């Protein structure tokens, strides 16, 4: 039996090719993901291993790690570290030396005024020379380190990229106005944040403290232990010298462990996402494998029946089919592993091409990758062939004396449809329940209901195929004549086969449609949210969303052409009877009506000028508030504040539920978070006003001056980029689905050779045969796509209902143009997939086909 199974594999190489390709593509995706993530993980760990080579203990302000892991955030004054702290730590018996570090966000512009690198990786730090004038952390490749306020040094990658040389004037900036400085040196460093494409600007310590933190303050202090002193021992000594509140202490090993965990988490998230899409491809491949073995068994009906007649048991027949699947799975998995290694290398090269500074290294092909890929491919193939194998074992010996496919029993179809109704009904119930609730429970119901519904629909596809395809029957017959009529009949002749072929496209189109509808809905909601509330001509903010310098509002207000201006204060105060950390937005009372559009239900925006607050209708209803009501609040610094409601406005997501005047907020919270400045121009949004605002920021390369359209376009680009990434990842599943259509049609042509010969004998031309096969393929493809589009729209509707609790005003917006495009592409896929099978069918010899047994 085993020899028979292997002979069958070799005898049907052409018919099994598409199955091998489907498994190969899926396993290649898996192997490529594992190779790429393992390679990136090792390269990043090796690169970051040097980050703490000289750190025995790190003492950081406010408990944050200020080392190379993340030292680009501004530091509050609580738990501040001073020069006295550095001297005290340097005097510890176990310390060889102590170094005060100042670090924070600092960007640098190129000669055209554009930002060098990415804003998130732009940093500044202090240069601390020793007696020789050098800083061992930053060896100078050219020139010297900075000594005064007007001097800076720049890392070599950034200097080379911008074409800067020692002596040039460079523009550097933080979260306020930019300034010019003289480049005194170009240095090298092994800091992975810099070597991976970031920029690092060095200043003298006094300037760095003034620009990045506060005069006389340090972000952190790095301690290096003496020989013979352990990190834990030095940590205990340091803990006794520094205040406990607002200061964090960690050993170098703890920092390395945290760094390793951070790398693993980042790589793990990417690996999980890629493996999900690899799983989708493999899932699509299951339908191809099931279809292939079902049709092969139908074509070998007499052979299997004869084996039973001469004494083969059911178990032997089952095992022979599974051995075929095992051989196919093994061959495909080995090919997938080799292709996956190539994919991993290609992804690494592609990523390195986009960012040359990213860490890289030799490919990592771990044993778990080899074993996992081979096991995945073999298990998926064998399990997919299990059901056809069981069906093969049930072929009665008497079938050897007949021909044709064994029809499905009514009992089998009834059981299948009953299971499908149960699964789809349960899934739909969970989705509807989730769509009409909120919070994490709604999300969990949706996450459970979506796959149940998807599986239920797959099970019911044979039942759905006949009535859905019947709708296009009259059109096909009228437009394409006999070939069209025959195409419809062939498409519904074997509902299970049609369903399995269409299911592969259904999966892809369901996911693509759902993502497209959700993305379009979110974009529409954000556009409406911003457009309904914003009257300002421009919004000034940083490209990386960081906090703005307090001095910037005054500079913007003095710019030419500015009519009204207001910074947007953000604070989180505890409100009695309402809850803790309630978000409150602050605006300039005099400029509010010129910058923000609110629909008042009661009261007036003029109440802001009287140091009163405005609340939205939803908040007022929930807490029984009206004009004249008061709220007791506690500000961040502990000050008690009485808030008087001066107006109630229509709820909108564009502003916070509580709006207060800047004067009231800043009187009780001197340092609110400011990330935006709203500007109204005398003559509206003009290029002159935009340039004037840029000039007011000192032409800061990180500062953005955007209109409403700019903000909407930027958000749309983000959504489009995410969707394109998802489309690319789902592309593999679509390719596998196309292979499934080709495979099914090719094998269908083989088993219908006699029928095609008879059609040719009674006068149907070769062109008619081609048209019949192509139309059959298009019908099946569009059927699968239509079910996928409908299901995707339904899932997107449920998802937007759940997301609406987080994003007010979010409604389902279906992009009908995109939906029609998807259906058109599905028809094109069907047409392309049918080219080879149709050509093969039209070239069959009439007499040979008719006498085929």
Short mmCIF file of C-alpha atoms in Angstrom, two decimals, residues 314-701:
data_model
loop_
_atom_site.label_atom_id
_atom_site.label_comp_id
_atom_site.label_asym_id
_atom_site.label_seq_id
_atom_site.Cartn_x
_atom_site.Cartn_y
_atom_site.Cartn_z
CA UNK A 314 -10.26 0.68 5.23
CA UNK A 315 -7.30 1.55 7.43
CA UNK A 316 -4.84 0.68 4.69
CA UNK A 317 -6.66 2.88 2.18
CA UNK A 318 -6.75 5.76 4.67
CA UNK A 319 -3.07 5.39 5.48
CA UNK A 320 -2.13 5.24 1.79
CA UNK A 321 -3.81 8.61 1.16
CA UNK A 322 -2.18 10.08 4.27
CA UNK A 323 1.23 8.82 3.12
CA UNK A 324 0.70 10.75 -0.12
CA UNK A 325 -0.12 13.84 1.94
CA UNK A 326 2.93 13.24 4.15
CA UNK A 327 5.23 13.06 1.13
CA UNK A 328 3.72 16.20 -0.38
CA UNK A 329 3.89 18.06 2.94
CA UNK A 330 7.51 17.07 3.50
CA UNK A 331 8.64 18.13 0.03
CA UNK A 332 6.70 21.41 0.23
CA UNK A 333 7.97 22.17 3.75
CA UNK A 334 11.61 21.65 2.77
CA UNK A 335 11.07 23.96 -0.19
CA UNK A 336 9.28 26.43 2.09
CA UNK A 337 12.17 26.36 4.56
CA UNK A 338 14.70 27.15 1.84
CA UNK A 339 12.47 29.88 0.41
CA UNK A 340 11.89 31.23 3.92
CA UNK A 341 15.61 31.62 4.50
CA UNK A 342 15.74 33.67 1.32
CA UNK A 343 12.73 35.73 2.45
CA UNK A 344 14.40 36.39 5.82
CA UNK A 345 17.57 37.58 4.10
CA UNK A 346 15.53 39.72 1.70
CA UNK A 347 13.57 41.38 4.53
CA UNK A 348 16.80 42.13 6.36
CA UNK A 349 18.33 43.71 3.24
CA UNK A 350 15.14 45.67 2.55
CA UNK A 351 15.03 47.04 6.10
CA UNK A 352 18.72 47.92 5.95
CA UNK A 353 18.14 49.72 2.64
CA UNK A 354 15.51 51.96 4.27
CA UNK A 355 17.70 52.62 7.31
CA UNK A 356 21.38 51.86 6.92
CA UNK A 357 22.01 52.45 10.61
CA UNK A 358 19.83 49.60 11.83
CA UNK A 359 21.82 46.81 13.48
CA UNK A 360 22.49 43.85 11.24
CA UNK A 361 24.32 40.55 11.35
CA UNK A 362 24.54 37.07 9.86
CA UNK A 363 21.32 35.12 9.34
CA UNK A 364 20.12 33.16 12.36
CA UNK A 365 18.62 29.79 11.37
CA UNK A 366 17.66 28.31 14.72
CA UNK A 367 16.81 24.61 15.15
CA UNK A 368 13.31 25.61 16.26
CA UNK A 369 12.86 27.37 12.89
CA UNK A 370 13.79 24.24 10.95
CA UNK A 371 11.71 21.90 13.06
CA UNK A 372 8.78 24.31 13.36
CA UNK A 373 8.59 24.92 9.61
CA UNK A 374 8.77 21.24 8.69
CA UNK A 375 6.28 20.17 11.36
CA UNK A 376 3.87 22.98 10.46
CA UNK A 377 3.85 22.12 6.76
CA UNK A 378 3.55 18.37 7.29
CA UNK A 379 0.85 18.61 9.97
CA UNK A 380 -1.25 21.07 7.97
CA UNK A 381 -1.03 18.91 4.85
CA UNK A 382 -1.78 15.62 6.60
CA UNK A 383 -4.69 17.02 8.64
CA UNK A 384 -6.14 18.65 5.53
CA UNK A 385 -6.03 15.28 3.71
CA UNK A 386 -7.56 13.39 6.64
CA UNK A 387 -11.20 13.94 5.68
CA UNK A 388 -10.67 12.95 2.00
CA UNK A 389 -8.70 9.92 3.24
CA UNK A 390 -11.58 8.79 5.44
CA UNK A 391 -13.98 9.24 2.54
CA UNK A 392 -11.68 7.16 0.33
CA UNK A 393 -11.73 4.30 2.84
CA UNK A 394 -15.53 4.19 2.70
CA UNK A 395 -15.68 3.54 -1.05
CA UNK A 396 -17.45 0.16 -1.43
CA UNK A 397 -15.77 -2.53 -3.60
CA UNK A 398 -18.82 -2.61 -5.86
CA UNK A 399 -17.89 0.90 -6.99
CA UNK A 400 -15.12 -0.70 -9.04
CA UNK A 401 -17.77 -1.74 -11.54
CA UNK A 402 -19.20 1.78 -11.93
CA UNK A 403 -17.76 5.19 -12.66
CA UNK A 404 -18.36 8.72 -11.59
CA UNK A 405 -18.16 10.66 -8.43
CA UNK A 406 -19.89 9.37 -5.34
CA UNK A 407 -22.67 11.78 -4.54
CA UNK A 408 -22.87 13.29 -1.09
CA UNK A 409 -25.56 11.73 1.03
CA UNK A 410 -28.50 13.83 2.19
CA UNK A 411 -27.59 12.91 5.76
CA UNK A 412 -24.06 14.26 5.29
CA UNK A 413 -25.31 17.53 3.84
CA UNK A 414 -27.91 17.87 6.60
CA UNK A 415 -25.27 17.41 9.30
CA UNK A 416 -22.94 19.89 7.59
CA UNK A 417 -25.64 22.52 7.22
CA UNK A 418 -26.80 22.03 10.82
CA UNK A 419 -23.24 22.53 12.11
CA UNK A 420 -22.85 25.60 9.90
CA UNK A 421 -26.08 27.16 11.14
CA UNK A 422 -25.08 26.49 14.75
CA UNK A 423 -21.61 28.04 14.33
CA UNK A 424 -22.74 31.02 12.26
CA UNK A 425 -25.71 31.65 14.56
CA UNK A 426 -23.54 31.58 17.67
CA UNK A 427 -20.99 33.87 16.06
CA UNK A 428 -23.61 36.35 14.86
CA UNK A 429 -25.18 36.38 18.31
CA UNK A 430 -21.86 37.20 19.96
CA UNK A 431 -21.09 39.90 17.39
CA UNK A 432 -24.48 41.56 17.81
CA UNK A 433 -24.14 41.38 21.60
CA UNK A 434 -20.70 42.96 21.39
CA UNK A 435 -21.89 45.66 18.99
CA UNK A 436 -24.60 46.69 21.45
CA UNK A 437 -22.35 46.81 24.51
CA UNK A 438 -19.15 48.63 25.39
CA UNK A 439 -15.84 48.15 27.14
CA UNK A 440 -13.54 45.14 27.14
CA UNK A 441 -16.45 42.69 27.23
CA UNK A 442 -17.71 44.00 23.88
CA UNK A 443 -14.26 43.56 22.39
CA UNK A 444 -13.98 39.99 23.71
CA UNK A 445 -17.39 39.09 22.28
CA UNK A 446 -16.38 40.46 18.91
CA UNK A 447 -13.04 38.62 18.97
CA UNK A 448 -14.82 35.33 19.71
CA UNK A 449 -17.82 35.90 17.45
CA UNK A 450 -15.86 36.87 14.31
CA UNK A 451 -13.98 33.57 13.82
CA UNK A 452 -17.09 31.55 14.74
CA UNK A 453 -19.12 33.41 12.12
CA UNK A 454 -16.36 33.05 9.55
CA UNK A 455 -16.10 29.28 10.09
CA UNK A 456 -19.89 28.93 10.09
CA UNK A 457 -20.16 30.74 6.76
CA UNK A 458 -17.43 28.49 5.30
CA UNK A 459 -19.41 25.43 6.35
CA UNK A 460 -22.57 26.88 4.80
CA UNK A 461 -20.95 27.94 1.52
CA UNK A 462 -22.18 24.83 -0.39
CA UNK A 463 -25.72 25.67 0.71
CA UNK A 464 -25.29 29.32 -0.31
CA UNK A 465 -23.65 28.60 -3.67
CA UNK A 466 -26.73 27.36 -5.52
CA UNK A 467 -29.12 30.29 -4.83
CA UNK A 468 -26.41 32.97 -5.13
CA UNK A 469 -24.97 31.66 -8.40
CA UNK A 470 -28.49 31.04 -9.72
CA UNK A 471 -29.06 34.81 -9.63
CA UNK A 472 -26.49 35.34 -12.38
CA UNK A 473 -27.66 32.36 -14.45
CA UNK A 474 -30.09 34.28 -16.72
CA UNK A 475 -27.47 37.00 -17.31
CA UNK A 476 -24.80 34.48 -18.28
CA UNK A 477 -27.14 32.64 -20.63
CA UNK A 478 -28.39 35.84 -22.26
CA UNK A 479 -25.01 37.53 -22.68
CA UNK A 480 -22.75 34.54 -23.40
CA UNK A 481 -25.21 32.00 -24.75
CA UNK A 482 -24.52 28.27 -24.35
CA UNK A 483 -21.05 28.68 -22.79
CA UNK A 484 -22.56 30.97 -20.15
CA UNK A 485 -25.34 28.52 -19.35
CA UNK A 486 -22.89 25.63 -19.11
CA UNK A 487 -20.57 27.70 -16.89
CA UNK A 488 -23.37 28.27 -14.37
CA UNK A 489 -24.32 24.59 -14.36
CA UNK A 490 -20.68 23.54 -13.86
CA UNK A 491 -20.25 26.04 -11.00
CA UNK A 492 -23.14 24.52 -9.01
CA UNK A 493 -22.63 20.90 -10.09
CA UNK A 494 -20.44 20.14 -7.09
CA UNK A 495 -21.35 22.67 -4.34
CA UNK A 496 -18.68 21.39 -1.95
CA UNK A 497 -15.93 21.85 -4.49
CA UNK A 498 -17.22 25.29 -5.47
CA UNK A 499 -17.42 26.27 -1.81
CA UNK A 500 -13.88 25.10 -1.07
CA UNK A 501 -12.53 26.99 -4.07
CA UNK A 502 -14.46 30.15 -3.25
CA UNK A 503 -13.64 29.99 0.48
CA UNK A 504 -9.98 30.86 -0.14
CA UNK A 505 -11.00 34.16 -1.75
CA UNK A 506 -13.68 34.71 0.89
CA UNK A 507 -11.06 34.75 3.65
CA UNK A 508 -8.89 37.33 1.91
CA UNK A 509 -11.77 39.60 0.87
CA UNK A 510 -13.37 39.45 4.33
CA UNK A 511 -10.21 40.74 5.97
CA UNK A 512 -9.40 43.28 3.25
CA UNK A 513 -12.95 44.68 3.23
CA UNK A 514 -13.18 44.87 7.02
CA UNK A 515 -9.87 46.73 7.26
CA UNK A 516 -10.83 49.10 4.45
CA UNK A 517 -14.23 49.96 5.94
CA UNK A 518 -12.80 50.47 9.44
CA UNK A 519 -9.99 52.66 8.08
CA UNK A 520 -12.41 54.72 6.00
CA UNK A 521 -14.80 55.09 8.96
CA UNK A 522 -12.07 56.26 11.35
CA UNK A 523 -10.71 58.72 8.79
CA UNK A 524 -14.19 60.13 8.21
CA UNK A 525 -14.81 60.45 11.96
CA UNK A 526 -11.51 62.25 12.59
CA UNK A 527 -12.10 64.58 9.64
CA UNK A 528 -15.55 65.45 10.94
CA UNK A 529 -14.30 65.80 14.52
CA UNK A 530 -11.53 68.24 13.64
CA UNK A 531 -13.50 70.10 10.99
CA UNK A 532 -16.58 70.67 13.18
CA UNK A 533 -14.68 72.23 16.08
CA UNK A 534 -11.63 73.94 14.58
CA UNK A 535 -11.93 77.53 13.32
CA UNK A 536 -8.20 78.26 13.58
CA UNK A 537 -6.26 78.74 10.38
CA UNK A 538 -3.12 77.00 11.64
CA UNK A 539 -2.04 74.67 14.42
CA UNK A 540 1.55 74.93 15.61
CA UNK A 541 3.01 71.78 17.16
CA UNK A 542 5.96 69.45 17.09
CA UNK A 543 6.16 66.66 14.53
CA UNK A 544 6.75 64.12 17.31
CA UNK A 545 3.92 65.42 19.50
CA UNK A 546 6.23 66.56 22.31
CA UNK A 547 5.44 69.30 24.81
CA UNK A 548 6.01 72.86 23.60
CA UNK A 549 8.21 75.37 25.37
CA UNK A 550 6.25 77.94 27.44
CA UNK A 551 7.99 80.79 25.61
CA UNK A 552 6.70 79.70 22.20
CA UNK A 553 3.15 81.06 22.55
CA UNK A 554 4.42 84.58 23.05
CA UNK A 555 6.74 84.30 20.05
CA UNK A 556 3.90 83.05 17.82
CA UNK A 557 1.57 85.82 19.01
CA UNK A 558 4.10 88.44 17.85
CA UNK A 559 4.37 86.97 14.33
CA UNK A 560 3.20 89.16 11.43
CA UNK A 561 -0.39 88.55 10.31
CA UNK A 562 -1.61 86.90 13.52
CA UNK A 563 -5.11 88.00 14.62
CA UNK A 564 -5.75 85.61 17.52
CA UNK A 565 -3.70 82.94 19.26
CA UNK A 566 -4.16 80.49 22.10
CA UNK A 567 -2.11 77.66 23.47
CA UNK A 568 -4.11 74.56 24.43
CA UNK A 569 -3.46 73.72 28.08
CA UNK A 570 -3.99 70.10 29.13
CA UNK A 571 -4.34 69.17 32.80
CA UNK A 572 -5.74 66.23 34.71
CA UNK A 573 -7.47 67.20 37.96
CA UNK A 574 -9.36 65.20 40.55
CA UNK A 575 -13.00 66.32 40.66
CA UNK A 576 -15.14 65.57 43.69
CA UNK A 577 -18.00 63.22 42.87
CA UNK A 578 -16.81 62.78 39.28
CA UNK A 579 -13.54 60.88 39.50
CA UNK A 580 -9.80 61.27 39.45
CA UNK A 581 -7.65 62.48 36.57
CA UNK A 582 -10.41 64.17 34.59
CA UNK A 583 -9.01 65.79 31.45
CA UNK A 584 -9.51 69.54 31.21
CA UNK A 585 -8.53 71.71 28.23
CA UNK A 586 -7.65 75.35 28.57
CA UNK A 587 -7.95 78.13 25.96
CA UNK A 588 -7.41 81.87 25.91
CA UNK A 589 -10.80 83.31 26.79
CA UNK A 590 -10.48 86.36 24.54
CA UNK A 591 -9.52 84.35 21.45
CA UNK A 592 -11.72 81.29 22.03
CA UNK A 593 -14.62 82.17 19.69
CA UNK A 594 -12.21 82.93 16.85
CA UNK A 595 -10.38 79.59 17.19
CA UNK A 596 -12.92 76.99 18.34
CA UNK A 597 -16.46 76.30 17.17
CA UNK A 598 -18.87 74.97 19.81
CA UNK A 599 -22.65 74.63 19.60
CA UNK A 600 -23.94 75.93 22.93
CA UNK A 601 -27.02 74.27 24.43
CA UNK A 602 -27.17 76.73 27.34
CA UNK A 603 -25.01 79.50 28.69
CA UNK A 604 -22.36 81.21 26.61
CA UNK A 605 -18.67 80.94 25.72
CA UNK A 606 -18.32 84.42 27.21
CA UNK A 607 -18.35 82.64 30.60
CA UNK A 608 -14.70 81.75 29.99
CA UNK A 609 -13.86 85.42 30.39
CA UNK A 610 -15.35 85.25 33.90
CA UNK A 611 -13.10 82.31 34.86
CA UNK A 612 -15.99 79.85 34.52
CA UNK A 613 -15.89 76.51 32.67
CA UNK A 614 -17.88 74.94 29.86
CA UNK A 615 -18.96 71.27 29.96
CA UNK A 616 -20.36 69.10 27.19
CA UNK A 617 -23.94 67.88 27.18
CA UNK A 618 -23.06 64.25 27.94
CA UNK A 619 -20.94 65.19 30.98
CA UNK A 620 -23.61 67.61 32.23
CA UNK A 621 -26.37 65.02 31.94
CA UNK A 622 -24.35 62.30 33.63
CA UNK A 623 -23.49 64.48 36.64
CA UNK A 624 -26.69 66.60 36.79
CA UNK A 625 -24.94 69.87 35.95
CA UNK A 626 -26.40 73.10 34.62
CA UNK A 627 -25.35 76.71 34.25
CA UNK A 628 -24.41 77.92 37.72
CA UNK A 629 -23.49 74.46 39.09
CA UNK A 630 -20.15 74.15 40.87
CA UNK A 631 -17.53 71.42 41.00
CA UNK A 632 -14.81 70.95 43.59
CA UNK A 633 -11.48 70.06 41.97
CA UNK A 634 -7.97 69.35 43.19
CA UNK A 635 -5.15 70.48 40.91
CA UNK A 636 -1.96 68.53 40.28
CA UNK A 637 -0.04 70.45 42.95
CA UNK A 638 -2.80 69.90 45.52
CA UNK A 639 -4.51 73.28 45.19
CA UNK A 640 -8.27 73.27 45.76
CA UNK A 641 -10.25 74.84 42.89
CA UNK A 642 -13.95 75.64 42.60
CA UNK A 643 -15.19 75.29 39.02
CA UNK A 644 -18.38 77.15 38.12
CA UNK A 645 -20.29 75.93 35.06
CA UNK A 646 -20.90 78.85 32.73
CA UNK A 647 -22.22 76.91 29.74
CA UNK A 648 -23.18 73.53 28.29
CA UNK A 649 -22.17 72.68 24.72
CA UNK A 650 -23.12 69.94 22.29
CA UNK A 651 -20.91 66.88 22.78
CA UNK A 652 -18.05 66.59 20.31
CA UNK A 653 -14.83 64.62 20.27
CA UNK A 654 -12.88 67.65 19.12
CA UNK A 655 -12.55 69.11 22.61
CA UNK A 656 -12.43 67.81 26.17
CA UNK A 657 -15.68 67.38 28.16
CA UNK A 658 -14.49 70.27 30.35
CA UNK A 659 -13.15 73.50 28.83
CA UNK A 660 -11.59 76.16 31.05
CA UNK A 661 -9.80 79.49 30.50
CA UNK A 662 -6.00 79.37 30.48
CA UNK A 663 -5.90 81.94 33.26
CA UNK A 664 -7.82 79.67 35.64
CA UNK A 665 -5.72 76.60 34.84
CA UNK A 666 -2.34 78.31 35.05
CA UNK A 667 -3.22 80.00 38.34
CA UNK A 668 -3.57 76.56 39.93
CA UNK A 669 -1.28 74.45 37.75
CA UNK A 670 1.77 76.47 36.65
CA UNK A 671 3.07 73.82 34.24
CA UNK A 672 0.20 72.46 32.12
CA UNK A 673 0.98 70.19 29.18
CA UNK A 674 0.95 72.23 25.97
CA UNK A 675 1.26 70.41 22.66
CA UNK A 676 -0.64 72.75 20.32
CA UNK A 677 -0.97 76.46 19.65
CA UNK A 678 -4.01 77.61 17.65
CA UNK A 679 -3.60 80.60 15.34
CA UNK A 680 -6.11 82.76 13.45
CA UNK A 681 -4.72 84.98 10.70
CA UNK A 682 -5.81 88.48 9.82
CA UNK A 683 -6.23 87.45 6.18
CA UNK A 684 -6.92 83.75 6.77
CA UNK A 685 -4.50 80.91 5.98
CA UNK A 686 -1.85 82.38 3.68
CA UNK A 687 1.63 81.25 2.74
CA UNK A 688 2.98 84.49 4.20
CA UNK A 689 1.37 83.76 7.57
CA UNK A 690 2.68 80.21 7.53
CA UNK A 691 6.23 81.41 6.86
CA UNK A 692 5.85 84.06 9.54
CA UNK A 693 4.89 81.40 12.06
CA UNK A 694 7.84 79.23 11.02
CA UNK A 695 10.14 82.21 11.46
CA UNK A 696 8.68 82.79 14.92
CA UNK A 697 9.90 79.34 15.94
CA UNK A 698 13.38 80.17 14.68
CA UNK A 699 12.70 77.87 11.71
CA UNK A 700 12.71 74.95 14.10
CA UNK A 701 13.01 71.80 11.90
#
